[in-house]
Amino acid sequence: MNDQDYNKECVEAMIRQQNRELRTEMEAELKNLRELTKYKRPSVTASIIIKDLSTGKYLLIKRRDDPFKDHYCFPGGFLKVGEETINQTAIRECQEETCIKLEEKDFFPIDVRSKPDRDPREHVIDHGFYAEIYHASEKAMANDDAAEIIWVTEEYINTIELLAFDHNEFWSNFKNSRRYISDATLNINQ
């Protein structure tokens, strides 16, 4: 075997080895990719119940678009993935839909709802919040996804058969949580 043949065999052996290594790396990356896409990812939203403490009334929006066009619900919307936290989503959506500017200190979480069919578009996990603000009704205007806004009593909300999405459940969870909210407020003020 001459030097040229030997060099050719060495080069071919190195190429075969590199191809094996590359194939192994590609198979590992493909396996990782399969693992990542194995589970579908739901979308995430924030919804917020707002009470105007000066009137004792709650804010509802009438949806401008489908799904649930012309149905009432509480303000809210989708999280911008990679850009904001769920609290920032609540603040942004509230301002976009009602022109009410909240700060994180103005609200706190009530619940998380994740039934697969709560939104007909896709599986959406919603984080529900509650805010109390004085004179909010003076600042509020319908905007963005909201065709109109109304300020209503608790009794009125209780009569609405179908709030958009699962906001009847959200409302019920809020009402059930109020005793804990009152207890917590009493403990803080003591």
Short mmCIF file of C-alpha atoms in Angstrom, two decimals:
data_model
loop_
_atom_site.label_atom_id
_atom_site.label_comp_id
_atom_site.label_asym_id
_atom_site.label_seq_id
_atom_site.Cartn_x
_atom_site.Cartn_y
_atom_site.Cartn_z
CA MET A 1 0.00 0.00 0.00
CA ASN A 2 1.50 3.30 -0.99
CA ASP A 3 1.31 6.56 0.93
CA GLN A 4 -1.40 7.95 -1.28
CA ASP A 5 -3.69 4.96 -0.71
CA TYR A 6 -2.94 5.08 3.01
CA ASN A 7 -3.84 8.80 3.19
CA LYS A 8 -7.02 8.17 1.24
CA GLU A 9 -8.06 5.40 3.67
CA CYS A 10 -7.27 7.66 6.66
CA VAL A 11 -9.35 10.49 5.26
CA GLU A 12 -12.26 8.13 4.50
CA ALA A 13 -12.06 6.67 8.03
CA MET A 14 -12.10 10.18 9.54
CA ILE A 15 -15.11 11.11 7.40
CA ARG A 16 -16.95 7.93 8.46
CA GLN A 17 -16.18 8.73 12.12
CA GLN A 18 -17.35 12.33 11.74
CA ASN A 19 -20.54 11.13 10.03
CA ARG A 20 -21.21 8.69 12.92
CA GLU A 21 -20.67 11.46 15.45
CA LEU A 22 -22.85 13.87 13.49
CA ARG A 23 -25.58 11.24 13.14
CA THR A 24 -25.44 10.58 16.90
CA GLU A 25 -25.72 14.31 17.63
CA MET A 26 -28.60 14.72 15.19
CA GLU A 27 -30.43 11.73 16.68
CA ALA A 28 -30.01 13.22 20.18
CA GLU A 29 -31.31 16.61 18.99
CA LEU A 30 -34.24 14.94 17.25
CA LYS A 31 -35.04 13.02 20.43
CA ASN A 32 -34.96 16.29 22.42
CA LEU A 33 -37.18 17.97 19.84
CA ARG A 34 -39.67 15.10 20.01
CA GLU A 35 -39.74 15.44 23.80
CA LEU A 36 -40.36 19.20 23.53
CA THR A 37 -43.21 18.81 21.09
CA LYS A 38 -44.63 15.70 22.74
CA TYR A 39 -46.98 17.85 24.82
CA LYS A 40 -49.12 20.61 23.35
CA ARG A 41 -48.83 23.90 25.18
CA PRO A 42 -51.92 25.82 26.25
CA SER A 43 -52.25 29.56 25.96
CA VAL A 44 -52.38 31.72 29.09
CA THR A 45 -54.74 34.58 29.87
CA ALA A 46 -55.52 36.95 32.72
CA SER A 47 -59.00 38.16 33.68
CA ILE A 48 -59.83 40.74 36.31
CA ILE A 49 -62.89 41.60 38.36
CA ILE A 50 -62.86 45.34 39.11
CA LYS A 51 -64.95 46.93 41.84
CA ASP A 52 -65.39 50.69 42.04
CA LEU A 53 -65.32 51.33 45.78
CA SER A 54 -66.97 54.73 45.38
CA THR A 55 -70.11 53.16 43.86
CA GLY A 56 -69.89 49.53 44.99
CA LYS A 57 -70.40 48.40 41.39
CA TYR A 58 -68.48 45.92 39.25
CA LEU A 59 -67.20 46.37 35.71
CA LEU A 60 -68.32 44.15 32.84
CA ILE A 61 -67.35 44.47 29.20
CA LYS A 62 -69.44 43.41 26.21
CA ARG A 63 -67.24 41.49 23.79
CA ARG A 64 -66.81 43.08 20.38
CA ASP A 65 -65.62 39.92 18.60
CA ASP A 66 -66.08 36.16 18.56
CA PRO A 67 -65.92 33.97 20.43
CA PHE A 68 -68.80 35.11 22.63
CA LYS A 69 -69.49 38.24 20.60
CA ASP A 70 -72.03 40.47 22.43
CA HIS A 71 -71.69 38.48 25.68
CA TYR A 72 -70.56 40.13 28.88
CA CYS A 73 -67.42 39.14 30.75
CA PHE A 74 -64.70 40.64 32.90
CA PRO A 75 -61.77 42.38 31.17
CA GLY A 76 -58.84 40.21 30.20
CA GLY A 77 -56.76 38.68 27.48
CA PHE A 78 -53.74 36.72 26.34
CA LEU A 79 -50.27 36.81 27.84
CA LYS A 80 -47.55 37.94 25.43
CA VAL A 81 -45.21 34.96 25.69
CA GLY A 82 -41.62 35.87 26.48
CA GLU A 83 -42.52 39.54 27.03
CA GLU A 84 -44.55 39.84 30.22
CA THR A 85 -45.66 38.25 33.46
CA ILE A 86 -49.26 37.27 34.15
CA ASN A 87 -49.64 40.36 36.39
CA GLN A 88 -48.38 42.56 33.56
CA THR A 89 -50.92 40.88 31.28
CA ALA A 90 -53.74 41.80 33.67
CA ILE A 91 -52.53 45.42 33.81
CA ARG A 92 -52.13 45.72 30.02
CA GLU A 93 -55.43 44.05 29.14
CA CYS A 94 -57.34 46.14 31.68
CA GLN A 95 -55.91 49.33 30.23
CA GLU A 96 -56.43 48.22 26.61
CA GLU A 97 -60.08 47.24 27.13
CA THR A 98 -61.26 49.77 29.73
CA CYS A 99 -58.67 52.59 29.83
CA ILE A 100 -58.24 51.91 33.57
CA LYS A 101 -54.59 51.92 34.58
CA LEU A 102 -53.80 49.45 37.36
CA GLU A 103 -50.65 48.84 39.31
CA GLU A 104 -49.67 45.48 40.78
CA LYS A 105 -50.50 46.75 44.27
CA ASP A 106 -54.13 47.31 43.17
CA PHE A 107 -55.05 43.65 42.63
CA PHE A 108 -54.45 40.09 43.78
CA PRO A 109 -55.15 36.58 42.47
CA ILE A 110 -58.48 34.83 42.98
CA ASP A 111 -58.24 31.61 40.98
CA VAL A 112 -56.84 29.67 38.03
CA ARG A 113 -59.23 27.94 35.64
CA SER A 114 -58.02 25.44 33.08
CA LYS A 115 -60.85 23.31 31.71
CA PRO A 116 -59.87 22.32 28.16
CA ASP A 117 -63.12 23.67 26.69
CA ARG A 118 -63.29 26.99 28.57
CA ASP A 119 -62.29 28.80 25.33
CA PRO A 120 -63.58 27.39 22.01
CA ARG A 121 -60.43 28.50 20.16
CA GLU A 122 -57.93 26.39 22.08
CA HIS A 123 -56.93 25.16 25.52
CA VAL A 124 -56.43 28.31 27.60
CA ILE A 125 -55.40 28.59 31.25
CA ASP A 126 -56.90 31.72 32.80
CA HIS A 127 -55.62 33.46 35.93
CA GLY A 128 -58.36 35.41 37.65
CA PHE A 129 -57.62 38.58 39.63
CA TYR A 130 -59.59 41.06 41.74
CA ALA A 131 -59.07 44.83 42.05
CA GLU A 132 -60.72 47.51 44.15
CA ILE A 133 -60.36 51.10 42.95
CA TYR A 134 -62.01 54.36 43.95
CA HIS A 135 -63.68 56.35 41.16
CA ALA A 136 -62.81 53.75 38.51
CA SER A 137 -66.12 54.31 36.73
CA GLU A 138 -65.13 57.91 36.03
CA LYS A 139 -62.00 56.77 34.17
CA ALA A 140 -63.38 53.77 32.27
CA MET A 141 -64.15 53.73 28.55
CA ALA A 142 -64.74 50.81 26.18
CA ASN A 143 -61.74 50.18 23.96
CA ASP A 144 -60.02 47.40 21.96
CA ASP A 145 -62.00 44.12 22.35
CA ALA A 146 -64.72 45.79 24.43
CA ALA A 147 -67.75 47.02 22.48
CA GLU A 148 -69.12 48.62 25.66
CA ILE A 149 -68.61 48.65 29.40
CA ILE A 150 -71.21 48.65 32.12
CA TRP A 151 -71.02 49.09 35.88
CA VAL A 152 -73.43 46.77 37.65
CA THR A 153 -74.34 45.47 41.07
CA GLU A 154 -73.43 42.07 42.39
CA GLU A 155 -77.10 41.14 42.21
CA TYR A 156 -77.20 41.98 38.50
CA ILE A 157 -74.15 39.79 37.75
CA ASN A 158 -75.80 36.95 39.63
CA THR A 159 -78.72 37.08 37.16
CA ILE A 160 -76.57 36.74 34.01
CA GLU A 161 -76.96 33.16 32.80
CA LEU A 162 -73.95 33.08 30.50
CA LEU A 163 -70.93 35.28 30.95
CA ALA A 164 -68.33 34.69 28.23
CA PHE A 165 -65.85 31.85 28.60
CA ASP A 166 -66.10 30.48 32.16
CA HIS A 167 -66.56 33.83 33.87
CA ASN A 168 -69.64 32.59 35.74
CA GLU A 169 -67.28 30.16 37.47
CA PHE A 170 -64.75 32.96 37.98
CA TRP A 171 -67.48 35.11 39.58
CA SER A 172 -68.54 32.22 41.81
CA ASN A 173 -64.93 31.57 42.88
CA PHE A 174 -64.57 35.27 43.67
CA LYS A 175 -67.71 35.32 45.80
CA ASN A 176 -66.54 32.22 47.67
CA SER A 177 -63.12 33.75 48.26
CA ARG A 178 -64.46 37.00 49.76
CA ARG A 179 -64.80 35.52 53.23
CA TYR A 180 -61.06 34.79 53.12
CA ILE A 181 -60.38 38.26 51.78
CA SER A 182 -62.43 39.79 54.63
CA ASP A 183 -60.66 37.61 57.20
CA ALA A 184 -57.25 38.58 55.79
CA THR A 185 -58.17 42.27 55.84
CA LEU A 186 -59.34 41.99 59.43
CA ASN A 187 -56.09 40.27 60.43
CA ILE A 188 -54.00 42.95 58.72
CA ASN A 189 -55.93 45.79 60.37
CA GLN A 190 -55.66 44.32 63.88
#
